[in-house]
Structure formats: structure tokens, C-alpha cells
């Protein structure tokens, strides 16, 4: 495959730039060690052709991920971490406004505490990594690495919470967790170590807990829709899919049209009083009576970034929404024949400065040992939202050429007032990326009312919306019946935004009266 | 001991407030579980009397630390994390200005890679924690948890760096590391897991590496002196004390007068080409010739916070410098007899709002179930730099009373223009805390030129500055000779700021010609 680079071959007349994209051009400096060729030029797989390989190529060639020598662990490179930090810079102040405080609990947890909540440990036990040795001596008892921190934190909630004035207790930590999974490690989406924030809160009343669950879920929706430009569905998980040990789980669910798989984007759980019971988190209420707290926990992880890559990426590489891209505008000089290169370069630098002064994250790539064509491909691979090219003719006309990464459209912009124009374009790209993604996602939604329709839609990689009786046994049955090489279908969520359910509607699977509309599909 | 609460007993006339400090008053809500009494009132140890116990009490009662069920691991509570984040908000933008990028490498490292640099692994091997099991199955090979990330990262430096244009490569990560130490775990100062930033950089020339080492060290000095108000000495470590596997180590060294111990505050290492050799980090230079990179690594950790507590804390608890305190001003209402409490409370809220509008981190404690005296003690324990009290008389006079935490001084401030006044006071407290700490530290410095003087000064808990021959065997010898219950003396650093060394000066320990002045002492 050609990596899709043809599309942006320059078609401008005037002969000012003739460079074609150089596919997989040899880098100017040769490796003394004979390693893989430099990144940035062409993918060998297409998104439609072989999605898995394409994804792996995009995240590595786009310099987001480096595969690590320990399977299931990945190196998050600066191009990734800039996105992570931007999301953090939105989310962290938002929860601080809600009076949620930052804390940090240890990485390690003892077996005794880990075992305390039965459903919880059943859910996590197979994936727990155990430290049994330090230096050359065995530990007296093995110590677990946190797969999540409920059991790490709640003994201390019990200690700290005594009266109603100690409530609410609202904590959040930014940390790494470890889940030693064996199935299909995938960068960002399923890795043995990942970064996340985990919020853990305790309230005097269920009402307050319920309210927070939805407030946090709304922040997760905003992260996906406003920052990552990925449409999500807010909803409630089924009993089978809810958090181990919790009362109910809400989530934002994304969908990858190419694979027809849903992906749980982030979760906001109400734990009810289950952990409170196990960990004795009691308080004296205003009447002086002993009561038990209501708890929530909620998290989003680096998985968010993988979902974004899967949704937006194309055959030329990453496509990053402007809001989260480390570099929003890349400025490239286009030398031509006898034109004064220095002058063009100066114009590029001046342009970058003007844009940066307006708060736009702009950079120039003025390397002389790479051709413009090579650079176009390189920065397209890295997904930079907007490219600005400046050549002699542009200079003469007091203009620049701007090329959008998301749709390849090109436009000449007058240098005067460039900053405002670029700002507008970036906003437009952000919105347009969301709209396009939503259109694609919506086109995949298929309403099915019978088992046959369901199976057909599943085969067509649809995001299935079906009336369901909401019975756990029925979901288990559907899973069993659809179990195949590519994984069983399961519920993704019951959307909060429920279509009308006419009386007498039957469950597509059991034929019993349907209680709600639920999204079904295969998932990550 | 009384926890030193007498000093701030109110001496104001007018009878407007009579509350004495209530020592260890029972909290208003009683524990249903019979746990330890509520924090915040009185220490049972003094800083001079039993420093170790005092420290432990201060960090727990001040709500910075909670002891964790796994020895050597500690819970960092919001009061701590706010300080950590403030420091991060200074340091991270500074290194980003230097074009150092954020990355995240895995927590795990294979034995093969860990072993690659001999001196390095010798330094860390005894403290490495090993994961040998996941779920209920043994791993094929045990996997180490990073004690530091040189060996985690450098194989990829080797992969990414090929030509001189790939240099410099400058990365930093914020993460946790694990060192399973067995000697004296101490919150912040020596813990089995801790948070830090670790910078790892590679350059084409030694000159560039040398320059960065000092630039980073200067940022560390600023963190200590400008943020934590702790005076430090910049200098170079001895061969014996330098980073395992590095070329040379620079550090900022703090000193704890009460224990007479030095404490390594943060380190900036030049690794030279040693790791480059082991990990084959080569590049083609501008002439097309193969060359090896020069590397640095540098880190500061949560230890910084422990040093700050040790230096500034007093018998009433924490004393926090305004710049890093989560709450800079605590406003407390002082009701009296028939005075209109509501009106006083409103004045408190208005004061908080006025201060916050100016960017001051102010909060009111308007809880009615605690007396003013109890609150004074509570917020003194937590180290809040400035307390503002408002009673009926203050209200009538359009003034507030301000009480400094660092020196207990009290002053009435007119409400008009309060914000600017408070700003000035906070700046003054910050500067004054540094000055006082520096004076105390300087008073401990003892120049010794002979072995006898050295031993005497060591017994007097001095920070010893002595002429030294700079020979490793001599340092080993000094360590051996001073080894006692409280630990051996060793070099802390040779200060960059060297006093004159007259020709013919002899080493205090070996009698050989001295090459430099070096700080010696016991250390953490």
C-alpha cells in the first residue's frame, strides 16, 4: 500500500514547488547500527485493510509509542504525554473546583486487605502482579501491586471518617496501575501497566453520591467530545459488566467503526455501601446515630488516547484534534530555484512567532537536509492539524498556504491577520473532526428487534441498539451464543438518553417484555 | 511536654477573647470505633527532646502523612500533595523552557537490562523489588521494579539516536520508584516507594552536558531556597558518594541542625559516556564519524518535603513557607458574649474573598463546634503561615488581627487595603523563614583542620568543613573510624564556592596535601 500519500501531491501551478511526497525516502543520516528506517514516511498497512497492524504502525511511526521489551508494557513518548498533560490540565482543575483533593497512596497492597471485598477480588485476582522478593531475599509475605486502589485506600477512609463533618471525603490520585492481562495487549487500549486518575469519594447520603457520579461522567464526556473529538454515549452498565463489588457503573462508550467494536471510554461507579460495610467506614450522623457512608470511584486512563487514535487516524497516520496536539501548526519553508532561502526561512520564523504570541502551538521545520515533500509526510504521520507552507511566490504575494490534516483541503491565507484566521481554522478542524466522527459512528448504529436481525447486524460490525429484558442470564446466554474467534457480543451500556419503548416491546434475545434499550456489540 | 501552645495564649486586653489553647481537647464528635483521638492538638514530643518521635508526630498530626500497613510505605495526604504540586508547577515549566519533554517509561525492567551497567547494579541490586508471579502463576522470568530508570530508558536512547540531528535528546518523567531499603524508614526522607521526577538527557558534547548539570542544579537550589525556604550548599560529591555508574555527581545539600545530619537534597549527575558505552548509544557526527553521546540524569523527590518539615517545624507542629502552603491564610471568627456572630462570620467570609481575589490562598474556619483556641492549635499544627482573627472589637474598629506562624508575632491590620498588607506579610514570612534557617545552619558550620577538631565537632553535631586530600581510601578510613551507633561520618559535598586553600594546607584526616575544602558529617 502507498500510505495514501498521493492525495496531497501538490497540484498548484506556477512551478513553485514540484516536490512529490517521497515515499519511505532514506533518511539523510544513515544508521551506523542498521536499525529500522527512520519514522515518518508511509504506512505499510491501511486502516481498512488490516486495522490491527495499521494501529500498531500509526502509534509507533507517529512517535506516540515505542514497544518495550516486556510484553504488554509500552513507552509513552513525548508526543503522547503532551496529549495526556493537556487532558490533565482540563480535568484536574475541574475536579479541584468540586473540592476534590489530590492524594497519593502506595503502589503496594497486602493480600489480607486485597481479599476483603469478595466480588472485587474475584474480578481482579487473576491479573494481580505479586512482589515476592527484594534483593536476593524472599519477602515474608508476598505483596500485591495495585490493580486499582479501593482496597488500598478504604481502610484509611475508615480511620479518617468519624463524624458527619468529616464528609464528604473526596480524593483523587494520578498514578500507574498494573493488571497483568494475557489477552491481546494493545498500546493504550489494553496494557499491563497504565496511567490513570482514580477518584475515591465518600458521602453521607446516596443522593450526593449519585449526583457526583453524573458530574464526573459529564467531565469524561467533555474530555472525549470536546478534547479528543470522539463522540461517546453516556449510559449505565449491565449487572454483568458493572465494576466488581460496586452498586452500579456508568460509563462513556465509544465505538470504532472499522472494527465494529465498542470501547469503554471511562467509568464512574457508585459503590453503594458495599465497601463501607467490608471496611467499616461508619460515621456519626447529625442525630448522633451511627451510619454508613456511600462511596464512588471513577477513573479515566491512557486508553482515552488509543480510542482517539483509532477513531481519527487515517492511511497517512495520526490525525490529532487541535485542542490536544502538542503542535497545532507546523510551518514549512518551500525553497525554489534561486529564491532567497534565508528570506523564506525568516518569514517562517516570523509566522511561528506571530502564531505563538496568540497562544497557538506553532513550530517551524526548517531542516535543510529534508525536502518539503518528506516533511509533509512526516508531519502528516504525526497528525499535526494544520500545515503552513511558505515559498517565494507566497512571500511575493504576502500570503501563506494552509493545508488541513483532517480533510486535506488547501487554502491561501493573507499574512495580515493570519493568527485570527488560523485560530478560526483550528476551531473549525476541531468541530469538523467531531462531526465527521459522529456521522460515521451514527451510521453504524443499527436498531434490531429480533435475534436474526441482531446476528446479522453483528456480522456487519454494527453498534446494535436493542430492546432488552435486563436479565443477567440472558446477557450470559447472548455471550455464549455469539462466542467466536473475534469475541462474544455483550452489552455496552443502556444509554441515559432512551428512545421511546412502546408497551409490549419484547427483548430481542429472550422474547420477554423489554425493560430498556441497550447498546450491544463486541468490544475492546 | 505541652506542645508549646502557651506562647500564643492571647494577651490582648478588652476581654474580647479569652479562649486559651485547649490542649488535646476531645474532638466534638466521638469515635464510634474508639480510634486515636482527632489530630491537631498538641505534640507529645519536642523537636529538641526526641527529634525522631517529634518528626513522626508532626507529619502525621499535621495531616501530611498517614502510616501505611506495609512498612516503609506512606500515604501522602492532600496537605502534602498540594506542596508537591506547587513545586511541580515551578519546576516542570522551567525544564519545558529548556526544551526537555515529558515521557513515561514502564515501571518494570528485565534482569538482563538491569545488569548491564556493573557499578550501577551493584549500587541498586540489594534494594530491588522483584515481581515473580501474576495471579496464581509464576512468571517465566522475574521482573524488577525500577529503582531508577537509566537501564529502562537507555536501550531506547540507543534506538532513537542515530545522527547528530537527533541530539540533544532531553526527557523527563514524573513517576514512582521503589527501593526496598531496610534501614530506618522515615516518611519522605527514606521510603520504599517515593515520587520523583527523573530527567535523562543525551548530548553530542561533554560541554553541553556539563552546562545542563549546573542549570538543573540551580533549579534544585531555587526549589529549596525560594520555595521551601531551606538553605542548601551546591557542590560536587566525592568518588565514593557519586551516583553508581556515573562520571560525577553534583548535589544540593541541606543540613538539619537538631540532629547534626546532612541530607542530600537533590542530585544532578553527569553520567559521562559510561552508560553510552554499555547501551551503545552512538551517533554519526557532523563529519560523518561515529561518536558516543554524553549523558546526564537528575532527580528530586518527595524527600524535599521531609527536609522542609525537619528544618522549619517547631513544638507546635508544622511551619510551612507561604509559597508552598496549600492554605496561606486561615481566617477564624472569634465570637464573644452577645456579639452578632453572623456579622463576624460574614466579615470573615468577605475577608477570605478579598484575599482570594488577590491570588492569596485563604480559607475561613467557621465551624461552630470548635472553639477559637482549638482552631488556633489545629492550624498551627498544620503550619499555616498566617492566621487572621476577627472578633466584635475588630469589626467595630474596622481591623483584623494577624498572627504569624513562624515567629508568633501579632499585629492589628486595618481592613482597608488588607490584601496588599497580607501579601507583604507573606513575602516577609517567606524571606524571614529562609533567613532564620540560614542563620541556624551557618551557626552549625565548623571549620576543622585536624583529626581531633574533626572528632570534637562531629560530637557537637556540626556541619564540618575541612581541607581534604580527595582520596577515596581516606574517606573510607574516616567512615570506618567514626562508625558508631548513630552512623559514620562521610563527605557531603565539596562546595563549588570554595574558601581559599592556602598552599601547604594538609588534609585533616591523612595529613597529605589538601586538594579542596569539603563538607563532612553524618547524614540521612
XYZ file of N, CA and C in Angstrom, chain B residues 323-517:
585
model
N 4.871 30.193 50.205
C 4.844 29.859 48.780
C 4.321 28.454 48.498
N 4.536 27.532 49.429
C 4.144 26.163 49.139
C 2.988 25.660 50.000
N 2.474 26.504 50.861
C 1.388 26.042 51.731
C 0.051 26.056 50.988
N -0.691 24.955 51.102
C -1.991 24.850 50.424
C -2.897 26.005 50.866
N -2.823 26.312 52.152
C -3.577 27.446 52.695
C -2.558 28.426 53.266
N -2.577 29.649 52.772
C -1.606 30.640 53.238
C -2.150 31.437 54.419
N -3.445 31.648 54.404
C -4.076 32.439 55.467
C -5.325 31.710 55.942
N -5.401 31.485 57.237
C -6.625 30.892 57.787
C -7.349 31.982 58.586
N -8.595 32.189 58.276
C -9.376 33.234 58.929
C -10.317 32.574 59.934
N -10.253 33.031 61.162
C -11.041 32.412 62.233
C -11.912 33.462 62.921
N -13.164 33.140 63.088
C -14.042 34.096 63.772
C -13.970 33.875 65.286
N -13.988 34.994 66.004
C -13.855 34.934 67.460
C -15.116 35.511 68.087
N -16.110 34.664 68.324
C -17.365 35.172 68.891
C -17.154 35.598 70.334
N -17.955 36.504 70.812
C -17.826 36.939 72.200
C -19.185 37.351 72.743
N -19.556 36.717 73.821
C -20.814 37.048 74.519
C -21.979 37.295 73.558
N -22.542 38.475 73.628
C -23.756 38.733 72.856
C -23.481 39.257 71.450
N -22.224 39.315 71.097
C -21.884 39.875 69.785
C -22.608 39.114 68.675
N -22.867 39.802 67.607
C -23.574 39.223 66.472
C -22.641 38.290 65.683
N -22.783 36.982 65.954
C -21.872 36.003 65.351
C -21.969 36.017 63.828
N -23.210 36.160 63.383
C -23.446 36.133 61.939
C -22.635 37.230 61.247
N -22.647 38.400 61.878
C -21.949 39.544 61.304
C -20.431 39.277 61.240
N -19.916 38.679 62.313
C -18.478 38.362 62.343
C -18.141 37.336 61.266
N -19.001 36.348 61.159
C -18.762 35.327 60.141
C -18.768 35.929 58.741
N -19.720 36.827 58.528
C -19.773 37.478 57.214
C -18.494 38.253 56.934
N -17.979 38.921 57.973
C -16.733 39.669 57.809
C -15.593 38.703 57.454
N -15.603 37.524 58.062
C -14.574 36.523 57.767
C -14.662 36.085 56.305
N -15.878 35.787 55.887
C -16.059 35.346 54.502
C -15.654 36.433 53.522
N -16.017 37.662 53.857
C -15.657 38.775 52.979
C -14.134 38.923 52.909
N -13.493 38.736 54.055
C -12.028 38.826 54.097
C -11.405 37.741 53.217
N -11.911 36.524 53.354
C -11.391 35.425 52.530
C -11.557 35.756 51.052
N -12.719 36.253 50.715
C -12.969 36.547 49.309
C -12.005 37.626 48.794
N -11.840 38.677 49.615
C -10.942 39.766 49.214
C -9.523 39.243 49.000
N -9.076 38.355 49.885
C -7.714 37.816 49.770
C -7.597 36.902 48.549
N -8.593 36.042 48.375
C -8.560 35.120 47.233
C -8.559 35.882 45.908
N -9.300 36.991 45.889
C -9.340 37.793 44.665
C -7.954 38.297 44.284
N -7.106 38.439 45.292
C -5.736 38.906 45.023
C -4.781 37.738 44.769
N -5.336 36.542 44.705
C -4.487 35.377 44.424
C -3.870 34.770 45.677
N -4.324 35.203 46.837
C -3.837 34.615 48.094
C -4.695 33.393 48.414
N -4.059 32.318 48.846
C -4.821 31.108 49.177
C -5.334 31.214 50.622
N -6.534 31.733 50.749
C -7.119 31.966 52.075
C -8.352 31.094 52.266
N -8.564 30.674 53.499
C -9.766 29.925 53.851
C -10.257 30.382 55.211
N -11.562 30.221 55.444
C -12.113 30.532 56.769
C -12.449 29.233 57.481
N -12.232 29.194 58.755
C -12.682 28.061 59.564
C -13.807 28.582 60.456
N -15.034 28.399 59.996
C -16.187 28.958 60.706
C -16.972 27.881 61.455
N -16.319 26.751 61.685
C -17.020 25.679 62.392
C -17.419 26.153 63.784
N -18.665 25.935 64.109
C -19.162 26.438 65.382
C -18.969 25.457 66.524
N -18.641 24.240 66.180
C -18.478 23.242 67.240
C -17.043 23.170 67.767
N -16.187 24.015 67.258
C -14.836 24.107 67.806
C -14.623 25.516 68.337
N -13.900 25.634 69.426
C -13.596 26.949 69.980
C -12.471 27.580 69.182
N -12.359 28.914 69.229
C -11.228 29.572 68.561
C -9.895 28.980 69.014
N -9.747 28.762 70.305
C -8.474 28.234 70.812
C -8.119 26.892 70.184
N -9.100 26.037 70.065
C -8.865 24.731 69.446
C -8.410 24.919 68.001
N -9.081 25.854 67.334
C -8.726 26.098 65.927
C -7.319 26.666 65.788
N -6.960 27.582 66.710
C -5.605 28.134 66.636
C -4.594 26.994 66.648
N -4.763 26.104 67.619
C -3.824 24.981 67.742
C -3.841 24.104 66.481
N -5.048 23.857 66.006
C -5.203 22.989 64.838
C -4.438 23.540 63.630
N -4.628 24.824 63.358
C -3.999 25.391 62.157
C -2.518 25.688 62.368
N -2.152 25.853 63.639
C -0.715 25.946 63.933
C -0.061 24.595 63.673
N -0.715 23.541 64.101
C -0.197 22.191 63.853
C 0.002 21.957 62.359
N -0.923 22.476 61.581
C -0.837 22.283 60.135
C 0.102 23.291 59.467
N 0.615 24.237 60.257
C 1.679 25.096 59.739
C 1.255 26.260 58.875
N -0.036 26.599 58.889
C -0.497 27.704 58.029
C 0.236 29.001 58.406
N 0.848 29.668 57.441
C 1.750 30.792 57.710
C 1.127 31.970 58.453
N -0.150 32.263 58.156
C -0.732 33.448 58.768
C -2.165 33.163 59.235
N -2.449 33.566 60.472
C -3.813 33.418 60.970
C -4.419 34.799 61.100
N -5.639 34.934 60.654
C -6.362 36.192 60.849
C -7.538 35.921 61.762
N -7.619 36.696 62.831
C -8.722 36.541 63.780
C -9.631 37.760 63.665
N -10.911 37.506 63.663
C -11.863 38.621 63.641
C -12.890 38.441 64.754
N -12.920 39.399 65.655
C -13.896 39.409 66.752
C -14.730 40.681 66.676
N -15.655 40.847 67.614
C -16.547 42.025 67.577
C -15.789 43.347 67.641
N -14.731 43.370 68.444
C -13.986 44.620 68.590
C -13.244 44.959 67.297
N -12.694 43.913 66.666
C -12.028 44.124 65.383
C -13.011 44.733 64.398
N -14.193 44.146 64.402
C -15.227 44.585 63.473
C -15.552 46.064 63.719
N -15.707 46.409 64.997
C -16.028 47.793 65.351
C -14.914 48.733 64.914
N -13.684 48.252 64.998
C -12.540 49.106 64.645
C -12.114 48.980 63.190
N -12.895 48.207 62.429
C -12.531 48.000 61.024
C -11.127 47.464 60.852
N -10.821 46.455 61.680
C -9.477 45.887 61.598
C -9.538 44.378 61.804
N -8.448 43.725 61.596
C -8.337 42.295 61.922
C -7.020 42.117 62.679
N -6.938 40.998 63.370
C -5.653 40.684 63.993
C -4.958 39.601 63.166
N -3.704 39.835 62.860
C -2.935 38.857 62.089
C -1.836 38.278 62.968
N -1.727 36.939 62.957
C -0.723 36.257 63.784
C 0.154 35.379 62.895
N 1.440 35.641 62.939
C 2.388 34.869 62.121
C 2.688 33.519 62.764
N 2.709 32.484 61.948
C 3.028 31.156 62.449
C 4.513 31.029 62.745
N 5.349 31.662 61.944
C 6.795 31.419 62.066
C 7.383 31.992 63.346
N 6.918 33.188 63.753
C 7.517 33.773 64.952
C 6.490 34.194 65.995
N 5.212 33.900 65.730
C 4.167 34.177 66.710
C 3.799 35.641 66.854
N 4.408 36.521 66.080
C 4.146 37.954 66.263
C 2.739 38.304 65.806
N 2.175 39.294 66.498
C 0.779 39.673 66.272
C 0.701 41.129 65.881
N -0.205 41.419 64.981
C -0.350 42.808 64.574
C -1.803 43.045 64.156
N -2.320 44.232 64.479
C -3.655 44.594 64.013
C -3.539 45.286 62.665
N -4.351 44.834 61.712
C -4.288 45.411 60.372
C -5.633 46.047 60.031
N -5.620 47.275 59.510
C -6.879 47.879 59.071
C -7.470 47.070 57.909
N -8.782 46.952 57.870
C -9.411 46.157 56.810
C -9.191 46.754 55.430
N -9.120 48.079 55.407
C -8.849 48.723 54.124
C -7.453 48.316 53.686
N -7.339 47.942 52.434
C -6.015 47.629 51.910
C -5.422 46.359 52.544
N -6.309 45.516 53.119
C -5.823 44.327 53.823
C -5.023 43.400 52.907
N -5.550 43.207 51.691
C -4.912 42.275 50.756
C -3.451 42.583 50.527
N -3.155 43.842 50.245
C -1.772 44.216 49.957
C -0.891 44.006 51.186
N -1.438 44.361 52.340
C -0.705 44.169 53.597
C -0.371 42.688 53.806
N -1.388 41.858 53.599
C -1.196 40.421 53.813
C -0.173 39.865 52.820
N -0.268 40.329 51.595
C 0.724 39.909 50.591
C 2.135 40.220 51.061
N 2.275 41.450 51.560
C 3.581 41.864 52.055
C 4.037 40.989 53.218
N 3.109 40.673 54.108
C 3.468 39.846 55.259
C 3.888 38.447 54.821
N 3.172 37.891 53.844
C 3.514 36.550 53.377
C 4.914 36.538 52.754
N 5.208 37.575 51.970
C 6.560 37.680 51.392
C 7.599 37.756 52.500
N 7.247 38.529 53.509
C 8.159 38.722 54.616
C 8.392 37.408 55.376
N 7.321 36.668 55.591
C 7.441 35.375 56.279
C 8.340 34.440 55.482
N 8.098 34.410 54.162
C 8.889 33.538 53.298
C 10.385 33.861 53.447
N 10.703 35.147 53.349
C 12.100 35.572 53.410
C 12.678 35.314 54.803
N 11.888 35.641 55.794
C 12.346 35.514 57.168
C 12.591 34.048 57.535
N 11.744 33.148 57.050
C 11.954 31.727 57.339
C 13.279 31.256 56.746
N 13.565 31.729 55.535
C 14.844 31.364 54.925
C 16.008 31.938 55.731
N 15.888 33.203 56.088
C 16.984 33.862 56.812
C 17.262 33.169 58.142
N 16.199 32.872 58.866
C 16.366 32.218 60.162
C 17.014 30.838 59.987
N 16.511 30.105 58.995
C 17.053 28.762 58.750
C 18.532 28.842 58.360
N 18.857 29.865 57.581
C 20.241 30.007 57.137
C 21.142 30.377 58.317
N 20.649 31.249 59.148
C 21.420 31.640 60.320
C 21.717 30.411 61.197
N 20.679 29.615 61.431
C 20.855 28.407 62.244
C 21.837 27.443 61.590
N 21.692 27.262 60.305
C 22.572 26.346 59.585
C 24.016 26.856 59.665
N 24.174 28.144 59.364
C 25.519 28.715 59.351
C 26.195 28.604 60.719
N 25.363 28.728 61.753
C 25.919 28.640 63.113
C 26.471 27.248 63.405
N 26.044 26.274 62.596
C 26.499 24.892 62.820
C 27.782 24.581 62.049
N 28.138 25.437 61.116
C 29.314 25.137 60.307
C 30.580 25.311 61.141
N 31.407 24.302 61.131
C 32.644 24.351 61.910
C 33.808 23.988 61.000
N 34.773 24.872 60.929
C 35.976 24.558 60.149
C 36.914 23.753 61.040
N 37.327 22.598 60.558
C 38.270 21.778 61.350
C 39.470 21.436 60.494
N 40.644 21.541 61.095
C 41.845 21.278 60.318
C 42.611 20.050 60.790
N 42.210 19.551 61.953
C 42.902 18.358 62.461
C 41.871 17.280 62.794
N 42.379 16.072 62.951
C 41.507 14.944 63.291
C 40.791 15.159 64.619
N 41.505 15.693 65.590
C 40.903 15.913 66.902
C 39.768 16.923 66.835
N 40.045 18.018 66.126
C 38.997 19.023 65.944
C 37.782 18.410 65.251
N 38.080 17.568 64.279
C 37.035 16.920 63.493
C 36.129 16.073 64.397
N 36.762 15.236 65.197
C 36.003 14.342 66.080
C 35.191 15.141 67.099
N 35.787 16.200 67.593
C 35.075 17.032 68.556
C 33.849 17.684 67.906
N 34.037 18.249 66.718
C 32.940 18.906 66.004
C 31.834 17.902 65.672
N 32.246 16.698 65.307
C 31.278 15.658 64.977
C 30.403 15.352 66.193
N 31.056 15.297 67.347
C 30.325 15.047 68.586
C 29.363 16.168 68.905
N 29.699 17.370 68.435
C 28.839 18.528 68.704
C 27.815 18.744 67.595
N 27.650 17.729 66.748
C 26.654 17.776 65.665
C 26.883 18.934 64.704
N 28.129 19.173 64.389
C 28.438 20.276 63.489
C 28.402 19.842 62.030
N 28.238 20.825 61.198
C 28.430 20.640 59.760
C 29.885 21.006 59.502
N 30.696 19.997 59.240
C 32.138 20.195 59.263
C 32.703 20.536 57.885
N 33.475 21.606 57.840
C 34.147 21.984 56.600
C 35.642 21.772 56.831
N 36.217 20.870 56.061
C 37.608 20.500 56.331
C 38.414 20.374 55.045
N 39.692 20.704 55.120
C 40.569 20.503 53.954
C 40.815 19.001 53.775
N 40.752 18.547 52.525
C 40.788 17.101 52.275
C 41.688 16.803 51.085
N 42.312 15.638 51.151
C 43.215 15.231 50.074
C 42.470 14.637 48.885
N 41.140 14.430 49.060
C 40.287 13.925 47.983
C 40.641 12.495 47.578
N 41.111 11.692 48.549
C 41.412 10.299 48.213
C 40.351 9.362 48.777
N 39.909 8.457 47.925
C 38.803 7.557 48.279
C 39.133 6.727 49.520
N 40.383 6.250 49.582
C 40.777 5.400 50.716
C 40.681 6.163 52.029
N 40.979 7.452 51.947
C 40.917 8.259 53.165
C 39.471 8.429 53.633
N 38.575 8.646 52.682
C 37.159 8.752 53.066
C 36.681 7.440 53.695
N 37.078 6.329 53.092
C 36.700 5.023 53.646
C 37.208 4.868 55.073
N 38.411 5.328 55.267
C 39.059 5.247 56.564
C 38.312 6.090 57.604
N 37.927 7.305 57.198
C 37.173 8.174 58.111
C 35.852 7.514 58.477
N 35.214 6.937 57.476
C 33.932 6.254 57.729
C 34.113 5.124 58.739
N 35.152 4.343 58.507
C 35.399 3.192 59.385
C 35.659 3.656 60.808
N 36.464 4.727 60.942
C 36.853 5.178 62.279
C 35.716 5.833 63.052
N 34.737 6.382 62.321
C 33.660 7.103 63.009
C 32.381 6.278 63.114
N 32.488 5.053 62.665
C 31.292 4.196 62.656
C 30.844 3.950 64.090
N 29.646 4.382 64.388
C 29.137 4.136 65.725
C 27.659 3.871 65.623
N 26.999 3.956 66.752
C 25.567 3.700 66.759
C 24.792 4.644 65.875
N 25.260 5.891 65.820
C 24.495 6.897 65.084
C 24.969 7.067 63.640
N 25.797 6.134 63.162
C 26.204 6.202 61.766
C 27.534 6.894 61.588
N 28.228 6.509 60.525
C 29.554 7.036 60.250
C 29.484 8.413 59.600
N 30.580 9.167 59.763
C 30.695 10.442 59.065
C 31.189 10.188 57.655
N 30.710 10.983 56.733
C 31.190 10.863 55.357
C 31.204 12.238 54.716
N 31.681 12.301 53.493
C 31.654 13.590 52.807
C 30.224 13.880 52.391
N 29.850 15.155 52.495
C 28.535 15.573 51.984
C 28.714 16.119 50.579
N 29.609 17.090 50.450
C 29.981 17.584 49.127
C 31.165 18.520 49.254
N 31.848 18.736 48.145
C 32.851 19.790 48.079
C 32.160 20.986 47.458
N 31.962 22.047 48.238
C 31.160 23.169 47.737
C 31.818 23.828 46.525
N 30.982 24.233 45.578
C 31.513 24.969 44.422
C 32.133 26.274 44.893
N 31.512 26.839 45.910
C 32.003 28.074 46.477
C 33.100 27.714 47.479
N 34.339 27.592 47.017
C 35.464 27.139 47.840
C 36.131 28.298 48.574
N 36.278 28.179 49.899
C 37.104 29.168 50.597
C 38.547 29.054 50.076
N 39.343 30.040 50.365
C 40.746 29.977 49.942
C 41.436 28.792 50.616
N 42.280 28.117 49.889
C 43.026 26.986 50.451
C 44.514 27.326 50.363
N 45.064 27.875 51.452
C 46.465 28.316 51.397
C 47.384 27.146 51.039
N 48.402 27.415 50.285
C 49.351 26.363 49.910
C 49.923 25.751 51.182
N 50.106 24.462 51.141
C 50.658 23.791 52.316
C 49.614 23.302 53.291
N 48.332 23.613 53.021
C 47.279 23.110 53.910
C 47.217 21.591 53.791
N 47.108 20.957 54.935
C 47.096 19.489 54.923
C 45.697 18.933 55.173
N 45.478 17.730 54.666
C 44.209 17.027 54.870
C 44.038 16.735 56.355
N 42.851 17.013 56.871
C 42.595 16.815 58.310
C 42.746 15.350 58.705
N 42.538 14.480 57.732
C 42.484 13.049 58.075
C 43.773 12.309 57.727
N 44.340 12.622 56.562
C 45.502 11.845 56.107
C 46.820 12.559 56.319
N 46.759 13.886 56.532
C 47.986 14.651 56.656
C 48.665 14.908 55.319
N 48.099 14.374 54.256
C 48.639 14.660 52.923
C 48.214 16.057 52.499
N 48.841 16.586 51.450
C 48.418 17.911 50.961
C 46.926 17.917 50.623
N 46.235 18.946 51.101
C 44.785 19.047 50.839
C 44.552 19.564 49.433
N 43.537 19.033 48.798
C 43.205 19.491 47.446
C 41.990 20.413 47.425
N 41.129 20.320 48.423
C 39.893 21.113 48.411
C 39.271 21.139 49.801
N 38.363 22.083 49.970
C 37.525 22.091 51.164
C 36.318 21.199 50.895
